[in-house]
Coordinates of C-alpha atoms and ligand atoms in Angstrom, one line a residue:
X1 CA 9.5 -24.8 15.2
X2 CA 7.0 -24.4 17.8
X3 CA 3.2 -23.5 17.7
X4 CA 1.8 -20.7 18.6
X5 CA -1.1 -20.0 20.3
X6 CA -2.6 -16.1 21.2
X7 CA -4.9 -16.5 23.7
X8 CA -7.2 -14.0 25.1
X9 CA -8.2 -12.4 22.7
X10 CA -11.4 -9.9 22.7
X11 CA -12.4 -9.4 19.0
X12 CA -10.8 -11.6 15.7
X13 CA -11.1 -9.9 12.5
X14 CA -11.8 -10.6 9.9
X15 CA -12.9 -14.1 9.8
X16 CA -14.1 -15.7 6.8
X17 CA -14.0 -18.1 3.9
X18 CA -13.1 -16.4 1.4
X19 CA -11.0 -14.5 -0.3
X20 CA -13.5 -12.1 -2.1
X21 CA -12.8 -8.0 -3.0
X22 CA -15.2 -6.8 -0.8
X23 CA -17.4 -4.0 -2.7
X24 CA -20.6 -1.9 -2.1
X25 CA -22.8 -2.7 0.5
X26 CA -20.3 -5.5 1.4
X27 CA -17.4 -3.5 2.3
X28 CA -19.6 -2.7 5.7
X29 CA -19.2 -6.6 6.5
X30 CA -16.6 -7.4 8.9
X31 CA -16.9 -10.4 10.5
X32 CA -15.6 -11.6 13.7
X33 CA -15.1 -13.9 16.7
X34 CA -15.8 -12.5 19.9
X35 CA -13.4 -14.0 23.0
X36 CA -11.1 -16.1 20.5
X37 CA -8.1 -17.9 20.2
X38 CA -5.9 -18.4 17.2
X39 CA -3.4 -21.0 16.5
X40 CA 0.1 -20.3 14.2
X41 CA 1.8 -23.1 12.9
X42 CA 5.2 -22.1 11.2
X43 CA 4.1 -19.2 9.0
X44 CA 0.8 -19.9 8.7
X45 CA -2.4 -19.6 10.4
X46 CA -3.2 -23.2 11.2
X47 CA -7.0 -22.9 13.6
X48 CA -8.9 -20.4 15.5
X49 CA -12.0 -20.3 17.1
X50 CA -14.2 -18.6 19.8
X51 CA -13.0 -20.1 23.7
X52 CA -16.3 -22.4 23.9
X53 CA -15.1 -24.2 21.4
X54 CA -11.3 -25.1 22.9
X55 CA -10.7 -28.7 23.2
X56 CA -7.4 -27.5 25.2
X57 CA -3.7 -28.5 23.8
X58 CA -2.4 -32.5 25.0
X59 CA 1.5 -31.3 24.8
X60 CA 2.1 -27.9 25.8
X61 CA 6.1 -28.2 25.4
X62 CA 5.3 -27.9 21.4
X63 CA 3.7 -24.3 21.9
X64 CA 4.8 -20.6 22.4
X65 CA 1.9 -18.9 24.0
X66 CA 1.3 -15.3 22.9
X67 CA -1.3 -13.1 25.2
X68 CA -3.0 -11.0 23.6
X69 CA -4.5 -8.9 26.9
X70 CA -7.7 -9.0 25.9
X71 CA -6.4 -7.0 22.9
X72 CA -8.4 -7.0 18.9
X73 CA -6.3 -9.6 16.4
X74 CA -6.8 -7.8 12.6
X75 CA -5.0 -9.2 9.9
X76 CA -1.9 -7.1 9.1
X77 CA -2.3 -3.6 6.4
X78 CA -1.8 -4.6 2.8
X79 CA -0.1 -1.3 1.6
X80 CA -0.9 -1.7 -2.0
X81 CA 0.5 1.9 -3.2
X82 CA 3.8 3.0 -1.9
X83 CA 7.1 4.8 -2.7
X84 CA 9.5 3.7 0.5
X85 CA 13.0 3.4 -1.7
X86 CA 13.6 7.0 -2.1
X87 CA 16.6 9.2 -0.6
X88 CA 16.7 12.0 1.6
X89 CA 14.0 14.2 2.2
X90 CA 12.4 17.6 0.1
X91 CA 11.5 19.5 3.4
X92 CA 11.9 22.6 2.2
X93 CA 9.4 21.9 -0.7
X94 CA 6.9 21.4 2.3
X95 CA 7.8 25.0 3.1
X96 CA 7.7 26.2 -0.6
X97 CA 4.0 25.0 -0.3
X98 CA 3.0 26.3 2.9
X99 CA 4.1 30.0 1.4
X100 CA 1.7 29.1 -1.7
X101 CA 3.3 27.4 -4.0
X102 CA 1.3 24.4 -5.3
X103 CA 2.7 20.8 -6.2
X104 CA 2.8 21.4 -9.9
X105 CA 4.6 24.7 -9.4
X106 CA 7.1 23.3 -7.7
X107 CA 7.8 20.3 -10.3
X108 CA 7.5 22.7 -13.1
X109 CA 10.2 24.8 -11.0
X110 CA 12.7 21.1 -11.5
X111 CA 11.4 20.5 -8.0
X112 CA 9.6 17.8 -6.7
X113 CA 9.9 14.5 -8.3
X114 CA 12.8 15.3 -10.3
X115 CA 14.2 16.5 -7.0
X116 CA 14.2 13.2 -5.9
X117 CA 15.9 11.6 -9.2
X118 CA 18.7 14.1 -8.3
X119 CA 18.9 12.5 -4.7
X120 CA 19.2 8.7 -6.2
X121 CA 21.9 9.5 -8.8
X122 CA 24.2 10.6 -5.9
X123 CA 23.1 7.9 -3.8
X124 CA 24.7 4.5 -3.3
X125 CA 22.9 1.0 -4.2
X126 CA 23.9 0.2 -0.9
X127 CA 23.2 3.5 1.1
X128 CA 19.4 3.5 -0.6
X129 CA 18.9 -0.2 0.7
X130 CA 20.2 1.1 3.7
X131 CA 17.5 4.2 4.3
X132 CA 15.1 2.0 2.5
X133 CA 15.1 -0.5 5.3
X134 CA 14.8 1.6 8.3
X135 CA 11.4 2.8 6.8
X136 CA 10.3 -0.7 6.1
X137 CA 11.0 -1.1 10.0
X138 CA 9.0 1.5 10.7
X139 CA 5.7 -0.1 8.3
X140 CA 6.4 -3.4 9.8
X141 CA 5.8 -1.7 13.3
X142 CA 2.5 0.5 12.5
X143 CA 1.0 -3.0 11.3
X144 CA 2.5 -3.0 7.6
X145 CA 2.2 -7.0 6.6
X146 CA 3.0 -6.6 3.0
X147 CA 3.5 -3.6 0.5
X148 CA 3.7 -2.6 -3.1
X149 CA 7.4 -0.5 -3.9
X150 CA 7.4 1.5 -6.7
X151 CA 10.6 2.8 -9.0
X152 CA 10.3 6.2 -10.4
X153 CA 12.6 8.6 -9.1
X154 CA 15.6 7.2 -11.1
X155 CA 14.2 8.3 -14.5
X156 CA 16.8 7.0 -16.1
X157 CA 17.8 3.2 -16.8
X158 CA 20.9 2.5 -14.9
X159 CA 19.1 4.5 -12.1
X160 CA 15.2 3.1 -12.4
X161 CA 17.4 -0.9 -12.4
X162 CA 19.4 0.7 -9.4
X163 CA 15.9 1.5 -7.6
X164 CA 14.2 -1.9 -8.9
X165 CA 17.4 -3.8 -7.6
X166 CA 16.9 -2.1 -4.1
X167 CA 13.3 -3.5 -4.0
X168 CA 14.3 -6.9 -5.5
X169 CA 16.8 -7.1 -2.0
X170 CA 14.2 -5.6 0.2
X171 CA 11.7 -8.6 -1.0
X172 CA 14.7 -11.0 -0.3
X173 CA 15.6 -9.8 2.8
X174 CA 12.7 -8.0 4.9
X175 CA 10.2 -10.2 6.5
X176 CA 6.9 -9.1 4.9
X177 CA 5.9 -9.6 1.3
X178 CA 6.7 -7.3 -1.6
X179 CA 5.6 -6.2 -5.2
X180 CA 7.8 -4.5 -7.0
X181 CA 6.5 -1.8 -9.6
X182 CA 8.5 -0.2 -12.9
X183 CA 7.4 3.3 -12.6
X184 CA 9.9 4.8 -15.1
X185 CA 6.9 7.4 -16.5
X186 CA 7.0 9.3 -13.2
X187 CA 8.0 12.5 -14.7
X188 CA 9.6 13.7 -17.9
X189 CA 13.3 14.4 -17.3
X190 CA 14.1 17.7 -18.1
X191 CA 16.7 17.3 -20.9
X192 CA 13.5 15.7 -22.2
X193 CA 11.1 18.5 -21.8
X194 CA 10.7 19.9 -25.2
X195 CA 10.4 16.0 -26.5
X196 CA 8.2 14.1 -23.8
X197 CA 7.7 11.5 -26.8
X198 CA 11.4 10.5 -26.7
X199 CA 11.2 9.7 -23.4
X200 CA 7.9 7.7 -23.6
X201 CA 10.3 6.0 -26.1
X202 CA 13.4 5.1 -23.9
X203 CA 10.9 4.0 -21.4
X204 CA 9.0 1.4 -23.7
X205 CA 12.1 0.0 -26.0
X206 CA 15.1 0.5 -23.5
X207 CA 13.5 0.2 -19.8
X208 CA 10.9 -2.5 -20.0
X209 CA 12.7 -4.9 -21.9
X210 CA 16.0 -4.5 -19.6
X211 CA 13.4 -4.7 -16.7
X212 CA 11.4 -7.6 -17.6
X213 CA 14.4 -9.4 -19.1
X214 CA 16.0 -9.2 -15.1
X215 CA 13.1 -9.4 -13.9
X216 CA 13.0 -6.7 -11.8
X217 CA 9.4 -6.0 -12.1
X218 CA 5.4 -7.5 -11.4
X219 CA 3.7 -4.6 -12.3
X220 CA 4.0 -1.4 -14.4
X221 CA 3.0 2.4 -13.1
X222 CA 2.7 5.6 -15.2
X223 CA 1.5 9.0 -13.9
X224 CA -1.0 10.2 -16.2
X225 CA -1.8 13.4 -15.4
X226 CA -1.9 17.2 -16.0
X227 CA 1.6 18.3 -16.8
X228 CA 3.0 14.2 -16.8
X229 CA 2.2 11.8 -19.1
X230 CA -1.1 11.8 -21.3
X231 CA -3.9 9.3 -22.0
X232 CA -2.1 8.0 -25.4
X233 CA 1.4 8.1 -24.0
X234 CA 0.0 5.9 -20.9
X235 CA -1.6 3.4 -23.6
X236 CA 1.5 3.0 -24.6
X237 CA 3.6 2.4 -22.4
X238 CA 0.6 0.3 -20.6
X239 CA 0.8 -2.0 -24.0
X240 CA 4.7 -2.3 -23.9
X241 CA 4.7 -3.1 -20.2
X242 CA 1.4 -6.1 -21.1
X243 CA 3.8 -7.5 -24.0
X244 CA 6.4 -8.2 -21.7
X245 CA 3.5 -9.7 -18.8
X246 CA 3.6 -6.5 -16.2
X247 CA -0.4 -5.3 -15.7
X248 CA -0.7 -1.9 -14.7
X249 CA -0.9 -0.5 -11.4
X250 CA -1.3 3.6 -12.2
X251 CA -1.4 7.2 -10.6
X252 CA -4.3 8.7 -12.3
X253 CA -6.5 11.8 -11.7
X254 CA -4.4 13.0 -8.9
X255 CA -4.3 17.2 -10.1
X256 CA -7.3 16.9 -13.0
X257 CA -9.9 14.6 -15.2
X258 CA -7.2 13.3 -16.5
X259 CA -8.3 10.3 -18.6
X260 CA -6.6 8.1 -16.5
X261 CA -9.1 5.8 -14.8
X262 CA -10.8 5.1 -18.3
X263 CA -7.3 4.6 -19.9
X264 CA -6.2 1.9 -16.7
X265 CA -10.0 0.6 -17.2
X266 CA -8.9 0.4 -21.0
X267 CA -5.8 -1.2 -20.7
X268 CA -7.0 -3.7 -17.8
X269 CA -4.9 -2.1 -15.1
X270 CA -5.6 -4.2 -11.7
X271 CA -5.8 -1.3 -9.9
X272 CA -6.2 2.9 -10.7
X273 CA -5.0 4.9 -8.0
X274 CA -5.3 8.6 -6.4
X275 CA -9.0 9.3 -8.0
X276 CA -9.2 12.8 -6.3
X277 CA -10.6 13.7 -9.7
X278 CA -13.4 11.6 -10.1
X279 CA -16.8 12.2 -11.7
X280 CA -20.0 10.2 -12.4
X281 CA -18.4 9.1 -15.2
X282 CA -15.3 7.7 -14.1
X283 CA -17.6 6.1 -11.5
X284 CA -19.7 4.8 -14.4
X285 CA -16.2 3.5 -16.2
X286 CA -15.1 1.8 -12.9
X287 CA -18.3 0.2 -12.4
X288 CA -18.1 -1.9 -15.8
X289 CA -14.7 -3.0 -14.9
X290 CA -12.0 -5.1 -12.6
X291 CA -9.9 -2.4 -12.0
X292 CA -9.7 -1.7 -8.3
X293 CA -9.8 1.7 -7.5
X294 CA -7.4 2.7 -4.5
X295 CA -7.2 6.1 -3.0
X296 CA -4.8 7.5 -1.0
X297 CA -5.9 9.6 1.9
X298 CA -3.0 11.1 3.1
X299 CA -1.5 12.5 0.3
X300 CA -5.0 14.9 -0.6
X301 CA -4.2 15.5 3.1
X302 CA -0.2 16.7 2.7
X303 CA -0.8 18.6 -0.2
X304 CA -4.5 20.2 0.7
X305 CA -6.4 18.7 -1.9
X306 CA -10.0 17.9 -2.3
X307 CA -10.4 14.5 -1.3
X308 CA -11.7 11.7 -3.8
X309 CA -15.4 11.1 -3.3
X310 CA -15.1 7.6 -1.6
X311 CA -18.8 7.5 -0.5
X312 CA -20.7 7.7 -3.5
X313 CA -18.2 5.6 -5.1
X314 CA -18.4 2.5 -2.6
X315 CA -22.6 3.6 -2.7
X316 CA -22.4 3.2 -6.5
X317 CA -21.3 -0.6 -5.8
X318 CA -17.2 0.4 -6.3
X319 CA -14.9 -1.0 -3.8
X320 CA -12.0 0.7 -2.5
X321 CA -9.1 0.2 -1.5
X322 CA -6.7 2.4 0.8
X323 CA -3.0 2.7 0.9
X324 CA 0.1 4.8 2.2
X325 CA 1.7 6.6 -0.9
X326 CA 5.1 6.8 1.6
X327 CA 7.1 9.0 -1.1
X328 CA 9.0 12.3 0.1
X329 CA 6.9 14.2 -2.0
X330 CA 3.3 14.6 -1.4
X331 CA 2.8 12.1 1.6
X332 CA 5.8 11.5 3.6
X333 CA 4.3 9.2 6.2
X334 CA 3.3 5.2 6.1
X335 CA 0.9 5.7 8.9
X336 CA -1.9 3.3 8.3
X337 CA -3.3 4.3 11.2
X338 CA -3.4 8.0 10.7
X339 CA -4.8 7.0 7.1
X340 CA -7.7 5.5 8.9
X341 CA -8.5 8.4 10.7
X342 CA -8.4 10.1 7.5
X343 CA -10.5 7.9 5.7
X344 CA -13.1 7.7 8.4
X345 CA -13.0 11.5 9.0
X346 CA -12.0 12.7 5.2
X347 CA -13.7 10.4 3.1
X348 CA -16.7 9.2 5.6
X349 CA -16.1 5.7 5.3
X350 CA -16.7 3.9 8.1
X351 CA -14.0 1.3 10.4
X352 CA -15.4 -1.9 8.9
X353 CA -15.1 -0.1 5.4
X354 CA -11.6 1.0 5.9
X355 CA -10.2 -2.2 7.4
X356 CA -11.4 -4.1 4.4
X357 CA -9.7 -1.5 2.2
X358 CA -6.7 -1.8 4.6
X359 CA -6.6 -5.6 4.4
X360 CA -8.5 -7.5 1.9
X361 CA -9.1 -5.2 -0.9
X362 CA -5.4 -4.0 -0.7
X363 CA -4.5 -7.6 -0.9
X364 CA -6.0 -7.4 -4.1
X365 CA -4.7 -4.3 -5.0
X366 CA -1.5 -6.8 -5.7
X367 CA -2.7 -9.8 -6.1
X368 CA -2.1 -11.7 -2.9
X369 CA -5.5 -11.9 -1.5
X370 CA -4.7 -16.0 -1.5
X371 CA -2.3 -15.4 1.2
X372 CA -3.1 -12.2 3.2
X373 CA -5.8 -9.6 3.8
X374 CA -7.9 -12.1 6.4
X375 CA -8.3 -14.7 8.7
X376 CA -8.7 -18.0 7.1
X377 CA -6.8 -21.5 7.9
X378 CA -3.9 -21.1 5.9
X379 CA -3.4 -17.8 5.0
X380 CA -0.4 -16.2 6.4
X381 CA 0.0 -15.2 10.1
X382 CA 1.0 -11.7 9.3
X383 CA -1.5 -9.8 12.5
X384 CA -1.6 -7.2 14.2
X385 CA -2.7 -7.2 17.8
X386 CA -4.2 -4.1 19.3
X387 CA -4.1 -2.7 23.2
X388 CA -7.2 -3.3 24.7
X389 CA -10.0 -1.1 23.3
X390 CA -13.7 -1.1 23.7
X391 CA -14.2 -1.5 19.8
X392 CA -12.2 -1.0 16.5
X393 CA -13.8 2.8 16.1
X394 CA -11.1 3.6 19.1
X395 CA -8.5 3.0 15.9
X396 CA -9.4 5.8 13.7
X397 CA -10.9 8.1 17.1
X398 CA -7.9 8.0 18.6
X399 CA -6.2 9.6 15.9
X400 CA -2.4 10.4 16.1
X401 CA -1.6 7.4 19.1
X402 CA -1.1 4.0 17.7
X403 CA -3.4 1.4 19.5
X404 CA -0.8 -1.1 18.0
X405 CA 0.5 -3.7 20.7
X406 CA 1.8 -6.6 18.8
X407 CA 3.0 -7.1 15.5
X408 CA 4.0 -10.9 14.2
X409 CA 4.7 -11.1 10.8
X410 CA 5.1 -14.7 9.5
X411 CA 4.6 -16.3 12.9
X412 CA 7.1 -14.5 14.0
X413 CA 6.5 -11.5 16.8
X414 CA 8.4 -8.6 14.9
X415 CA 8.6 -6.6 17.9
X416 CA 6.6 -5.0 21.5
X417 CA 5.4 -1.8 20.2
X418 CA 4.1 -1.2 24.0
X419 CA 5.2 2.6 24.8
X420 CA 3.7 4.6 27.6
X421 CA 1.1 6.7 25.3
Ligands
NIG501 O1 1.9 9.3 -5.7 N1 1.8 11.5 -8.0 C1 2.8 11.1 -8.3 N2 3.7 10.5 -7.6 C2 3.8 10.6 -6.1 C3 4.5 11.8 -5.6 C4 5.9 11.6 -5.8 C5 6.7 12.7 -5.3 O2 6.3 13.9 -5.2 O3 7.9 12.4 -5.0 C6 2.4 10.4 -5.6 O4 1.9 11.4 -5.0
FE502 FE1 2.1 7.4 -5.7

């Protein structure tokens, strides 16, 4: 296979030698290289540099050369936090809402997430891997580089191992990289509403060992929350999922003070995620732990929430990291771009902040910040390069146009997002 080189190129993010969860103060640092080049060798990144430093190439029959048009090079989105295998769509839940009805109505109602578990049970292995891909198309475009997939809508355990078998084939068979999530404590089925305890049950003695014995899972996800699962039902199922190796990944404080965050702090979770109900004191929990805290921007948007309070959380010291939520539900969009306008404009953090959350610290977020979330020799070439734009602000400014030109995922350019906007 041949090399790769991307020449002119304006700005090269982020640059550095380490792999570190940026946090605080440090979240602000992004460094770069200013008129650069970058090298690709098979599916890595092999050199890069500024152009006064080019020693030039001795056989250029072994290189591909890739122009970047004076474009930015970033490292690709790490989507640590999504939902993409679902089927169909719950439109007319959208409406519901816009004539007042709120999200918990609607699930108390048998809408919403159970919905959804309706929709898998009449839907094909097959057909799901087929919708699921054509999303993951759409990611890879908008600068997706590698994503976290959750279960959750099957609720049952043919139907959560029919999910989880759809991401196992997505992580064989897409180009970018993918952790797959058991999130079988989604909701409470309703033939299981008077007894939510039963349930809890199946999930911990009948879904997780099936799951972990087929391995079909890295990482274990509850929702606890008001009107899902509590803070001792999500200890529980946290403990089953650690006996059988899956850390926790959770949805927490999402529609109250939940308990969450202190119970994912508890239980070691590697990452705590929603946060739109977040007090001093879940700052204070955070701040004495590992767990990452991830928020998700354009689901307070979709469902007209108050958004979590990112900048006294990264002032406290936190770090943050940002991610899609792509589920049918309450954030039907993987956007990273639009979630950067959100993030900028919602939560006041600014670009440098965000793209570390976007890249880096979503790395984290799943573990692969050895391979992705930078640019460092060696990591992999998953990049995104921009049009030409006077400096990474015009990202999240330019809200609802993506500045995307180039994608190459694995050394490999997935596709020429140029379109006339
Ligand atoms: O992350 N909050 C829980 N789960 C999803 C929503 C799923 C759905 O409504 O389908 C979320 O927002
Ligand atoms: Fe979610």
């Amino acid at each position: 296979m041949k090399k790769i080189l991307i020449k002119n190129i304006d700005k090269l993010f982020t640059v550095c030698n380490n792999s570190k969860l940026k946090k605080g103060l440090d979240m602000k640092k992004l460094p770069f290289i200013e008129n650069a080049w970058i090298i690709i060798n098979d599916d890595l990144i092999f050199d890069f540099g500024h152009m006064k430093d080019w020693k030039g190439i001795d056989n250029w029959n072994e290189f591909e050369i890739i122009d970047a048009e004076n474009g930015t090079v970033l490292p690709s989105w790490c989507d640590s936090h999504s939902h993409i295998v679902f089927s169909g769509s719950r439109e007319q839940e959208f409406v519901d809402k816009i004539n007042g009805l709120s999200y918990e109505e609607i699930a108390k109602k048998g809408g919403g997430i159970l919905n959804s578990s309706i929709a898998i049970k009449n839907t094909t292995e097959e057909e799901l891997y087929q919708q699921s891909m054509i999303r993951i198309d759409e990611v890879i475009k908008g600068g997706t580089g590698a994503i976290e997939i959750k279960s959750g809508y099957g609720l049952e355990t043919e139907q959560e191992v029919k999910m989880l078998k759809v991401i196992k084939r997505i992580k064989e068979t897409s180009p970018i990289t993918v952790k797959s999530t058991f999130l079988g404590a989604h909701a409470v089925p309703t033939r299981y509403k008077n007894d939510t305890d039963e349930y809890v049950r199946i999930v911990t003695d009948e879904m997780i060992p099936k799951i972990a014995k087929e391995e079909l899972a890295d990482y274990i996800d509850v929702f606890c929350d008001k009107g899902f699962f509590s803070v001792d039902q999500t200890e529980k199922i946290l403990k089953a999922g650690l006996n059988y190796g899956l850390k926790g990944k959770i949805h927490a404080n999402e529609l109250a003070y939940s308990g969450g965050i202190q119970v994912g702090v508890k239980m070691g979770a590697i990452s705590v995620d929603h946060l739109e109900f977040t007090s001093d004191n879940e700052i204070n929990c955070l701040k004495e732990s590992k767990t990452i805290p991830t928020l998700l921007p354009s689901t307070a948007f979709f469902l007209g929430l108050d958004y979590p309070p990112a900048r006294k959380m990264i002032d406290s010291g936190l770090p943050i990291a940002l991610a899609s939520d792509y589920n049918p539900g309450s954030s039907p969009s993987g956007n990273i771009e639009f979630i950067f306008s959100l993030a900028c404009i919602k939560l006041k953090m600014n670009p440098e902040e965000v793209i570390n959350a976007l890249t880096i610290n979503g790395a984290h977020a799943m573990e692969l910040q050895n391979e992705f979330g930078s640019i460092e020799k060696g990591k992999k070439a998953n990049l995104i390069i921009t049009k030409k734009i006077p400096s990474i602000a015009c990202i999240p400014y330019s809200f609802g146009k993506s500045l995307i030109n180039k994608v190459i995922i694995e050394g490999k350019l997935y596709n020429d997002c140029n379109t006339s906007n």
